[in-house]
Structure formats: structure tokens, C-alpha cells
PDB file of C-alpha atoms in Angstrom:
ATOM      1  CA  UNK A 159     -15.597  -7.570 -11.647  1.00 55.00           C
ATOM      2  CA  UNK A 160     -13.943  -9.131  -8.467  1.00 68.00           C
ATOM      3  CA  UNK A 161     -11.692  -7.564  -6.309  1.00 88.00           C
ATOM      4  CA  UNK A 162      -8.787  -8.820  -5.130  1.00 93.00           C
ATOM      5  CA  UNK A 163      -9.269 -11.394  -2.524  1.00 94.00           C
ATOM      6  CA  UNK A 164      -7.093 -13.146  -0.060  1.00 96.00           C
ATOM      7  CA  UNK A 165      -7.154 -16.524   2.629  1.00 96.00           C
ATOM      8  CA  UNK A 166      -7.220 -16.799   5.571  1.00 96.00           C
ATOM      9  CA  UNK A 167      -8.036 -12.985   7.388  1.00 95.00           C
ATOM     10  CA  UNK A 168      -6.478 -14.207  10.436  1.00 96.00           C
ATOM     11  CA  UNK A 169      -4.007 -16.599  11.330  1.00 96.00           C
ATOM     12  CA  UNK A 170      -1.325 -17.541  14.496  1.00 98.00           C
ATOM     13  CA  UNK A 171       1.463 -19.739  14.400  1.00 97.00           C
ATOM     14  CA  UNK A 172       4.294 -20.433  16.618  1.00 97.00           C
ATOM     15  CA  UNK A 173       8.247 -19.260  15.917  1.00 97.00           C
ATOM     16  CA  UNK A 174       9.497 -21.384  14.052  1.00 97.00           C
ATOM     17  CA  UNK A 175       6.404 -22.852  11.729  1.00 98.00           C
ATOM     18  CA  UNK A 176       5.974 -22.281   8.758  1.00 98.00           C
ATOM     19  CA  UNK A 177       3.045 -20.552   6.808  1.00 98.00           C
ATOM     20  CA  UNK A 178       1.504 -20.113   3.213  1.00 98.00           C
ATOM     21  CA  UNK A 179      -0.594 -16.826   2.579  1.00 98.00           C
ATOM     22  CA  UNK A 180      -3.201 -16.796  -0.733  1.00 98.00           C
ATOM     23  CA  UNK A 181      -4.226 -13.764  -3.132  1.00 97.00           C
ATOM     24  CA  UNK A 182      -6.748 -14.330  -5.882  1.00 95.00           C
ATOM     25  CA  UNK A 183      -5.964 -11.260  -8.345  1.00 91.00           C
ATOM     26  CA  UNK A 184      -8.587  -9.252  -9.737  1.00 88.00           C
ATOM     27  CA  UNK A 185     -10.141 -10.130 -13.103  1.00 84.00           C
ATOM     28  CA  UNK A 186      -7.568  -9.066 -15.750  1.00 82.00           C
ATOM     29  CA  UNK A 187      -4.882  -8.491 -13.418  1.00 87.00           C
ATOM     30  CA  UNK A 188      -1.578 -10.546 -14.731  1.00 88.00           C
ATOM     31  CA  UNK A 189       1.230  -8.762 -11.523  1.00 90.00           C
ATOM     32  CA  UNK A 190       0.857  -9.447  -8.319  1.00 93.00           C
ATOM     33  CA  UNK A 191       2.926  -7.567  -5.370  1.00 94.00           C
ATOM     34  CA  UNK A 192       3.177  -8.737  -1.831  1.00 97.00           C
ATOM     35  CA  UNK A 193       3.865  -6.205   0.887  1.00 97.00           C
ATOM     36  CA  UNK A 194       3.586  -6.426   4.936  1.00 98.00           C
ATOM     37  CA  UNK A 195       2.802  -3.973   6.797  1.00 95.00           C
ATOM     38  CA  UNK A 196       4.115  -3.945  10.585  1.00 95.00           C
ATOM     39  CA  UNK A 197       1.750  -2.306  13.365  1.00 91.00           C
ATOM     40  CA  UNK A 198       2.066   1.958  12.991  1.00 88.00           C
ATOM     41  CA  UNK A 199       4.089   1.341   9.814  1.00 91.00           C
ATOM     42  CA  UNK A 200       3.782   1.619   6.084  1.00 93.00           C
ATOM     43  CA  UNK A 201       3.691  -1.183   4.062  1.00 95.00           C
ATOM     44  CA  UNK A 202       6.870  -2.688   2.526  1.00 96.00           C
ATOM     45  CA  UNK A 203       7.041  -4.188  -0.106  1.00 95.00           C
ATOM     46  CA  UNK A 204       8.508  -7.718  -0.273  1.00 97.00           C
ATOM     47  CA  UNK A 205       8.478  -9.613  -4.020  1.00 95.00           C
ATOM     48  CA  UNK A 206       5.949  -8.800  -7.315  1.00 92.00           C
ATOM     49  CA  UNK A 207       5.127 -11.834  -9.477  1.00 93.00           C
ATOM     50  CA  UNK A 208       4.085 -11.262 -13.374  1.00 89.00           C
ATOM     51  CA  UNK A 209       3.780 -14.260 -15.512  1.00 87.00           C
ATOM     52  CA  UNK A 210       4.470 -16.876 -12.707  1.00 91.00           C
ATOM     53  CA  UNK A 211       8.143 -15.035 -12.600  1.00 92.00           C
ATOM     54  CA  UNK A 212       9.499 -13.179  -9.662  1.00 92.00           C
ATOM     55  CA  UNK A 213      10.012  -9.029 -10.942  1.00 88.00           C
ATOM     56  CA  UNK A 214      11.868  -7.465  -7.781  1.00 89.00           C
ATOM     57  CA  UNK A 215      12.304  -8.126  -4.309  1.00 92.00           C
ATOM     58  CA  UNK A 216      12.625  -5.860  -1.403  1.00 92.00           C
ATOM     59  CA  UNK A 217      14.504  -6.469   1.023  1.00 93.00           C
ATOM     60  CA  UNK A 218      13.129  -9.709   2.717  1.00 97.00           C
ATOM     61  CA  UNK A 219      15.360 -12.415   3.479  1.00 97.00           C
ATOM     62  CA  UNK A 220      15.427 -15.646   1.374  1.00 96.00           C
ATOM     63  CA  UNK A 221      12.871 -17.425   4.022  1.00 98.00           C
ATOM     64  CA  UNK A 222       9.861 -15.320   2.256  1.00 98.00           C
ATOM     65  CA  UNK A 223       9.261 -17.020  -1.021  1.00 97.00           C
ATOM     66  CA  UNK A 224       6.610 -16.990  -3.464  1.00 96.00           C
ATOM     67  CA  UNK A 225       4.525 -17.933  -6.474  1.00 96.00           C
ATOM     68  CA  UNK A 226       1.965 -17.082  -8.833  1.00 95.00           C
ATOM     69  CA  UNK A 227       0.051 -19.771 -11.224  1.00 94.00           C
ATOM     70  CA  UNK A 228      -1.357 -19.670 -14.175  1.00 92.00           C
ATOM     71  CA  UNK A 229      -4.528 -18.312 -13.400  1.00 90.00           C
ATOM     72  CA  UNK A 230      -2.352 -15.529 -11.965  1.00 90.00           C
ATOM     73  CA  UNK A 231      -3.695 -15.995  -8.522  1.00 94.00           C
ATOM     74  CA  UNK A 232      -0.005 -16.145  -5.847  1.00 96.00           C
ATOM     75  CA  UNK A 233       1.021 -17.666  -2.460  1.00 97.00           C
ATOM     76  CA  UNK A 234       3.647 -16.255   0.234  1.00 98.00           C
ATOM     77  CA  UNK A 235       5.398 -18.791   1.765  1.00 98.00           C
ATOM     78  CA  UNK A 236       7.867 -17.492   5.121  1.00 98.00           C
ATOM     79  CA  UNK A 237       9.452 -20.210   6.589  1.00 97.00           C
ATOM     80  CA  UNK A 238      11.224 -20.249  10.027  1.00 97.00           C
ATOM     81  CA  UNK A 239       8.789 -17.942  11.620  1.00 98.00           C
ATOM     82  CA  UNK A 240      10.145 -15.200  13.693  1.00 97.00           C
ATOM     83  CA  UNK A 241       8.435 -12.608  16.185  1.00 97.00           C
ATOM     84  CA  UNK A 242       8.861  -9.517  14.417  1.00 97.00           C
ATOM     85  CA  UNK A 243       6.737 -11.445  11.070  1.00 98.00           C
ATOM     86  CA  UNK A 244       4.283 -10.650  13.212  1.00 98.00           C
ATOM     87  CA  UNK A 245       2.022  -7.926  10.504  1.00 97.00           C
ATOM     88  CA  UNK A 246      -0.389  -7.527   8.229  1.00 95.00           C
ATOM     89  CA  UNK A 247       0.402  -9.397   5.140  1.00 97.00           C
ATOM     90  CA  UNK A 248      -0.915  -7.388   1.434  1.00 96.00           C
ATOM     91  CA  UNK A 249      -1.241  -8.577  -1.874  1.00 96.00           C
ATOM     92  CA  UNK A 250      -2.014  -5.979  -4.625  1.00 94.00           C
ATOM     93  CA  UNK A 251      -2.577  -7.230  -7.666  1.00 91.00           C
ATOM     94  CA  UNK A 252      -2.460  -4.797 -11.397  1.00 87.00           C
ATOM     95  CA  UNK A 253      -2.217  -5.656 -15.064  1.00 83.00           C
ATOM     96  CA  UNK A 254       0.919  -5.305 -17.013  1.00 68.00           C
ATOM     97  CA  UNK A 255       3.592  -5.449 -15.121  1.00 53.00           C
ATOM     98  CA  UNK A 256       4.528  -1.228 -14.903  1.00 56.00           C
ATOM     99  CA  UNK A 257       4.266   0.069 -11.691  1.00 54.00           C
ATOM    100  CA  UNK A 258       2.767   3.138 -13.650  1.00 60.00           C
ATOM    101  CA  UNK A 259      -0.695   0.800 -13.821  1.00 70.00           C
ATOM    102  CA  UNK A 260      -2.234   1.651 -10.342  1.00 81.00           C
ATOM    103  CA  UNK A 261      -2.312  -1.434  -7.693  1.00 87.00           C
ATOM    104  CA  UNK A 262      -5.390  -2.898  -5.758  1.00 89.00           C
ATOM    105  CA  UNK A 263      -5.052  -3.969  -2.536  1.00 93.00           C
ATOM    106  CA  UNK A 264      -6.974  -7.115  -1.030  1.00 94.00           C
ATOM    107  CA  UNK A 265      -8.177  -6.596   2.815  1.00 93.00           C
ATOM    108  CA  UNK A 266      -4.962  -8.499   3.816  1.00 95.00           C
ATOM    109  CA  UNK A 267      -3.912 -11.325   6.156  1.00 96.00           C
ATOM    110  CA  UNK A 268      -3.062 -10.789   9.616  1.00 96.00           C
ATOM    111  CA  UNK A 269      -0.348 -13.056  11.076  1.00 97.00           C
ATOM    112  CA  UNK A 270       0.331 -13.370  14.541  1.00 98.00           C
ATOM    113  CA  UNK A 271       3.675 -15.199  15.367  1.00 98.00           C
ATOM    114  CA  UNK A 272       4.079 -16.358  19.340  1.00 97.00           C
TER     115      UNK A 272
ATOM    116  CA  UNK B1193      18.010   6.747  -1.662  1.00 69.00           C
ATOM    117  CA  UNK B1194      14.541   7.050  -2.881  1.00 78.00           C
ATOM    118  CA  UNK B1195      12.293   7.634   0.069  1.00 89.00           C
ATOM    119  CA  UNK B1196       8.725   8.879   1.240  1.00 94.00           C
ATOM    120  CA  UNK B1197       8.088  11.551   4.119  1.00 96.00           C
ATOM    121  CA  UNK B1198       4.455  12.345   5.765  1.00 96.00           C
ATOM    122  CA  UNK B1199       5.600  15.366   7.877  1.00 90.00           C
ATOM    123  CA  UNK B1200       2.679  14.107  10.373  1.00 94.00           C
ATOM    124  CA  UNK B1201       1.659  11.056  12.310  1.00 95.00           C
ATOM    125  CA  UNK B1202      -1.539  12.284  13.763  1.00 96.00           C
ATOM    126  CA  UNK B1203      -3.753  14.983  12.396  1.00 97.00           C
ATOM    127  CA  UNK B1204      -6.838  15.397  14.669  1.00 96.00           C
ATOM    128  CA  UNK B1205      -9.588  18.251  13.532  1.00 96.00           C
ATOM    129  CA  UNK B1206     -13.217  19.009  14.171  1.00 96.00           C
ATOM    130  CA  UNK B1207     -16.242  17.558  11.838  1.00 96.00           C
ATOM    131  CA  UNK B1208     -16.497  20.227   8.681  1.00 96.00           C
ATOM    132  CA  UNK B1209     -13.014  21.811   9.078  1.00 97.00           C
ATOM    133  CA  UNK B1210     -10.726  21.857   5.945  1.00 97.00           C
ATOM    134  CA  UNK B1211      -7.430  19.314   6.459  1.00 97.00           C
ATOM    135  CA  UNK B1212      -4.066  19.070   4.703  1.00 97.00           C
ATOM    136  CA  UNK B1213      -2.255  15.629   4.926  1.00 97.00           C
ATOM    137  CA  UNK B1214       1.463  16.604   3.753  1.00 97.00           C
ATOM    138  CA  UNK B1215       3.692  14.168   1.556  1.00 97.00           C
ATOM    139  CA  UNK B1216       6.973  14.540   0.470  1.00 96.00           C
ATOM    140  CA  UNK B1217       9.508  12.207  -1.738  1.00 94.00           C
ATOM    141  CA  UNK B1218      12.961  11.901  -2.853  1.00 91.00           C
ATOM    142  CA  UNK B1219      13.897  10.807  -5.872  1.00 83.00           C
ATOM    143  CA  UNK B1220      16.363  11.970  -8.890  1.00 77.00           C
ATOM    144  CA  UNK B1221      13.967  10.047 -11.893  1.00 79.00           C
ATOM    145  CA  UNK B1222      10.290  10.719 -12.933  1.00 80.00           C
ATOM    146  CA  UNK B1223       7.792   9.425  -9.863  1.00 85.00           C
ATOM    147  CA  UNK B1224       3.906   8.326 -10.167  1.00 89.00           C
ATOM    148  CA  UNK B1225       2.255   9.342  -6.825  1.00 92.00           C
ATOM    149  CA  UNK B1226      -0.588   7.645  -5.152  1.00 94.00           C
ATOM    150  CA  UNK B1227      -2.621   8.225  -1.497  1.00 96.00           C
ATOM    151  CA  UNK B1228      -4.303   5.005  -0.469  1.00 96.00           C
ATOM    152  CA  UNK B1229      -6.553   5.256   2.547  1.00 96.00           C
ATOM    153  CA  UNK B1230      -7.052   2.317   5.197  1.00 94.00           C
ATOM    154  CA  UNK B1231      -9.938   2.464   7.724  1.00 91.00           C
ATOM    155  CA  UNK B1232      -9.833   0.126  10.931  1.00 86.00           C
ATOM    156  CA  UNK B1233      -9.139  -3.143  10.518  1.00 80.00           C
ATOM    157  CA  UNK B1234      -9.122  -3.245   6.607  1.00 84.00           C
ATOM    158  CA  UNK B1235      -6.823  -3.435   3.335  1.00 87.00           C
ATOM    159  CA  UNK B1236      -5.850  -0.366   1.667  1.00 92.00           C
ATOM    160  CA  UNK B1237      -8.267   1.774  -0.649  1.00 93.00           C
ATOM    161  CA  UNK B1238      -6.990   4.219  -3.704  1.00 92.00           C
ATOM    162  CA  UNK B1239      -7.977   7.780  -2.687  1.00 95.00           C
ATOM    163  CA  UNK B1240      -6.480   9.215  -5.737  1.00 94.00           C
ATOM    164  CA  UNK B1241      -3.202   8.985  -7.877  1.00 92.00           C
ATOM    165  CA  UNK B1242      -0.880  11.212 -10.469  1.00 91.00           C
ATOM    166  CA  UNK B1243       0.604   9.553 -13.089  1.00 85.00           C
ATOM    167  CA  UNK B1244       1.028  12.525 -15.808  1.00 82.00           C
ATOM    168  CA  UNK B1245      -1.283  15.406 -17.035  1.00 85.00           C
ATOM    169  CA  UNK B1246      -3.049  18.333 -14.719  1.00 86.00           C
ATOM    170  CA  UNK B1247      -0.853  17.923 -11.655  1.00 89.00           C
ATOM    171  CA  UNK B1248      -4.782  18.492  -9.752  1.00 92.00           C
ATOM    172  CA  UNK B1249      -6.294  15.357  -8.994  1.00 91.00           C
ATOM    173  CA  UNK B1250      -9.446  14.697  -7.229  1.00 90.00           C
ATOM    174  CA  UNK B1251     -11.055  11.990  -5.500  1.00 90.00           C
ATOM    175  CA  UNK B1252     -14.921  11.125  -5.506  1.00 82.00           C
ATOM    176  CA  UNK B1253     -15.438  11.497  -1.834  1.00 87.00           C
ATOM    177  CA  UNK B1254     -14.040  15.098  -1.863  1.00 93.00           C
ATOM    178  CA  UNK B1255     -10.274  14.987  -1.234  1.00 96.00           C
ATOM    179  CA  UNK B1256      -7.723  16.323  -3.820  1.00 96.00           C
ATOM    180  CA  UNK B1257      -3.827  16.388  -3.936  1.00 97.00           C
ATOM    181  CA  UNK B1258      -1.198  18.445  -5.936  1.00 95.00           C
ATOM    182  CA  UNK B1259       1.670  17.447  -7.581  1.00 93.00           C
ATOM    183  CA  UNK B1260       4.531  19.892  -6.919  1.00 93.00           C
ATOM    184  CA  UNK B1261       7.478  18.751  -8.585  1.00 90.00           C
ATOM    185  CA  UNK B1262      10.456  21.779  -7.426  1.00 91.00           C
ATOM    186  CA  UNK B1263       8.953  21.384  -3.858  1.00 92.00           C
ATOM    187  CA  UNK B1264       8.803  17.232  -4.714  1.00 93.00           C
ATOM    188  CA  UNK B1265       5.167  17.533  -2.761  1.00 95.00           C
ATOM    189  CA  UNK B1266       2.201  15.310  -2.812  1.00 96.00           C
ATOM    190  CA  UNK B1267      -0.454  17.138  -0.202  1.00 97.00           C
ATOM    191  CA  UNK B1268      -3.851  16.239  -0.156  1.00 97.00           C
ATOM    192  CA  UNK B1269      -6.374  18.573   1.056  1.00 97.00           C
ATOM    193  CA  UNK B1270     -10.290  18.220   1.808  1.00 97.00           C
ATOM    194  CA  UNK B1271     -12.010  21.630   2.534  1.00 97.00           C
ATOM    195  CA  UNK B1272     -14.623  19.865   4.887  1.00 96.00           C
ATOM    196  CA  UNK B1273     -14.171  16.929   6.492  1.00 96.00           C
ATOM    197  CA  UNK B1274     -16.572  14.175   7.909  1.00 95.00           C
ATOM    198  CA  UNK B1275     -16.632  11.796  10.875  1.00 94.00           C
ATOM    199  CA  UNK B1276     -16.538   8.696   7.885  1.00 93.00           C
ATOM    200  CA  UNK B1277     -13.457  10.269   7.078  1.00 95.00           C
ATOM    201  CA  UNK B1278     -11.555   8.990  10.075  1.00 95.00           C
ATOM    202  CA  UNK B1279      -8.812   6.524   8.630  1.00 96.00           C
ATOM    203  CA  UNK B1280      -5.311   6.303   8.336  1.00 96.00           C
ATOM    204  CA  UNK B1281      -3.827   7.834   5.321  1.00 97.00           C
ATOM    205  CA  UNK B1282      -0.545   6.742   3.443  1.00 97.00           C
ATOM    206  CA  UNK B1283       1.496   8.432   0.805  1.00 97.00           C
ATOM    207  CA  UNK B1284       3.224   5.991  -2.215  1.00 95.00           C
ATOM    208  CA  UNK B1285       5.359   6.732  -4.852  1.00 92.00           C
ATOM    209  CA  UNK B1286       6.580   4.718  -7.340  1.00 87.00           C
ATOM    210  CA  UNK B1287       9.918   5.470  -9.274  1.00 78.00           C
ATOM    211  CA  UNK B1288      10.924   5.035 -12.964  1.00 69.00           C
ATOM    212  CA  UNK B1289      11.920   1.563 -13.496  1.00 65.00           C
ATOM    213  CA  UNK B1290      11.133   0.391 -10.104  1.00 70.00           C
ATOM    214  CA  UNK B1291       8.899  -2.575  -9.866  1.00 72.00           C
ATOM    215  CA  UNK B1292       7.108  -1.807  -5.929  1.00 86.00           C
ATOM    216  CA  UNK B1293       5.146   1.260  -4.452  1.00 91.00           C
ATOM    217  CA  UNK B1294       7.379   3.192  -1.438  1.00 93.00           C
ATOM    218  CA  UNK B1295       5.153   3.509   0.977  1.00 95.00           C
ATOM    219  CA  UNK B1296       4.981   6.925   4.193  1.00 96.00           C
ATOM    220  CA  UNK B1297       4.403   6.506   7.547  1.00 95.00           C
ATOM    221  CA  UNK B1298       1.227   7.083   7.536  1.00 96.00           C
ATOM    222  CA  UNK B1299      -1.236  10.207   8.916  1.00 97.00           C
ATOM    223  CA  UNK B1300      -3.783   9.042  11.290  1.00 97.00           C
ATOM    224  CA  UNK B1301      -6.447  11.387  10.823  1.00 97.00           C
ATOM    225  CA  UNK B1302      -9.216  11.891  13.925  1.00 95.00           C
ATOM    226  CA  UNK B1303     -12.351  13.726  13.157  1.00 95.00           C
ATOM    227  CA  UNK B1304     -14.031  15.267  16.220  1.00 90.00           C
ATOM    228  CA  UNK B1305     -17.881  15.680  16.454  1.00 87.00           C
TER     229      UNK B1305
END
């Protein structure tokens, strides 16, 4: 069984740019959340995909977008790059769709925005 | 508003003492409860989770946690900790009809030799 995996572990941009984040689910998985997590903070969570549709959104503004394909696998896009996107960037992937089915975390991408 | 407390950001203690990580939520509808653990540099790992049943749940590596639902508590507890325990710990909850996990603050837990 794979985990959940995701591309690349490390990445800096400049304000303004604009980046794509990847999460392969793992096997069976069909929902896949995005969350960042700021340095000494929880993470929050930002948009879950299930079925290729978007099913909730934090509060994130409308330059964090997503998707999920068929294969169930999902990008973050954030365009506009700010300072404080600066963080570690989660995708947890689960099967079903109900928060009640536990979510796996991949080791995460960490963004640093100058 | 729906919300997750962990009473303490730093819990240091020595190598074989017992530890409590404390957890608390808010919410007025049913809640699932989860403790994830993340060492340095890493993702996050499930420690354990509630999600009905014995309101006792255990982990392989030791730790267990208590649902408490009047006292709306999530603690976990180890009786004797090891230096591969050192990690940061976070609380989650999710709430009926809610499609994300709320995550704590996090507990920073230091073992000593």
C-alpha cells in the first residue's frame, strides 16, 4: 500500500510568483484535504477535494485554488505570493468523503516566500 | 465557534516518567477526536483516534487518550516515556457535518536523559 506522497519537499519563490503544490493520495483514498501549517502553529485547513469537486473551504482567500483528477491524486495552486504563505503545506488524503474516516498525512511541502 | 485548546505549549519531563498532554474542544454537535504526532522536520503521524465505542483508546507505541464528553476532554497519557518520544503533539477534532479536522496548538514534548 502507498502512502500518501507529495512534490517537491522544498521550494522558494519570490512575492508575487506563483506556485503549484502535488499530493498523490494513498491507494483507495477518493478525498483529499489540503491544510498549511504556519511555523509554532496547528495546521489549518484550507479546501478538501472528493470526486474532482471542491467539499469545503476554510478560510483562505480566492488566490489558493485547487484540483483533484481522476486518479484522485490533487494540486494547490496560490497565486500572488505573499510573505506570511510562507508554511508548511499538507495534503491528507481518506476514502469516502466523511470526516469520520481518519486522514493520512503526506510529509508535506515547505514553501518559503521572500 | 467550534474550537480546539492544548492547555500547554511545552511539556518537558525526564526519560521513564509518566506524561499527560491535555486537549480540550468546543463544540454543541457530536465530535470524532484524533492526536497526530509530528517529529522534526516531518508530516504528521496518527497516534490514536475516537470515533465511537470504549471512550479508552490506545496507541501501539504506548500512549492512550480518554474521551470525556461533560468535561469535553481529549488527554493523552503515557506512563513511561522515551527519548524517541520527543515530537510535537497536536490535538484534532472533527465536528458533525464538517468536512476538515480543527487542529490545537500543539504540545512540544522534551524528553530529558
Amino acid at each position: 500500500e502507498t502512502g500518501v506522497t507529495q512534490s517537491p519537499t522544498h521550494l522558494i519563490k519570490t512575492r508575487g510568483q506563483q506556485v503549484t503544490l502535488r499530493c498523490s493520495s494513498q491507494s483507495g483514498h477518493n478525498t483529499v484535504s489540503w491544510y498549511q501549517q504556519a511555523l509554532g502553529q496547528g495546521p489549518q485547513f484550507i479546501f478538501q477535494y472528493y470526486r474532482e469537486e471542491e467539499n469545503g473551504r476554510g478560510n483562505f482567500p480566492p488566490r489558493f485554488s485547487g484540483l483533484q483528477f481522476p486518479n484522485y491524486s490533487s494540486e494547490l495552486n496560490v497565486n500572488a505570493l505573499e510573505l506570511d504563505d510562507s508554511a508548511l503545506y499538507l495534503c491528507a488524503s481518506s476514502l469516502a468523503g466523511s470526516l469520520k474516516e481518519t486522514q493520512y498525512f503526506g510529509p508535506g511541502t515547505r514553501l518559503l516566500v521572500l | 465557534a467550534q474550537s480546539v485548546t492544548q492547555l500547554d505549549s511545552q511539556v518537558p519531563v525526564f526519560e521513564e516518567a509518566p506524561v499527560e498532554l491535555r486537549c480540550n474542544y468546543s463544540s454543541s454537535v457530536s465530535v470524532y477526536l484524533f492526536w497526530y504526532v509530528q517529529y522534526p522536520n516531518q508530516g504528521l503521524q496518527l497516534l490514536l483516534k475516537y470515533l465511537s465505542g470504549s471512550t479508552l483508546v490506545e496507541s501501539i507505541n504506548g500512549f492512550e487518550a480518554e474521551f470525556n464528553k461533560s468535561q469535553t476532554s481529549f488527554h493523552l497519557r503515557k506512563p513511561s516515556v522515551h527519548i524517541s518520544d520527543t515530537a510535537e503533539y497536536f490535538c484534532a477534532v472533527t465536528f458533525q457535518g464538517a468536512q476538515k479536522l480543527v487542529f490545537g496548538q500543539g504540545t512540544r514534548l522534551t524528553i530529558n536523559p
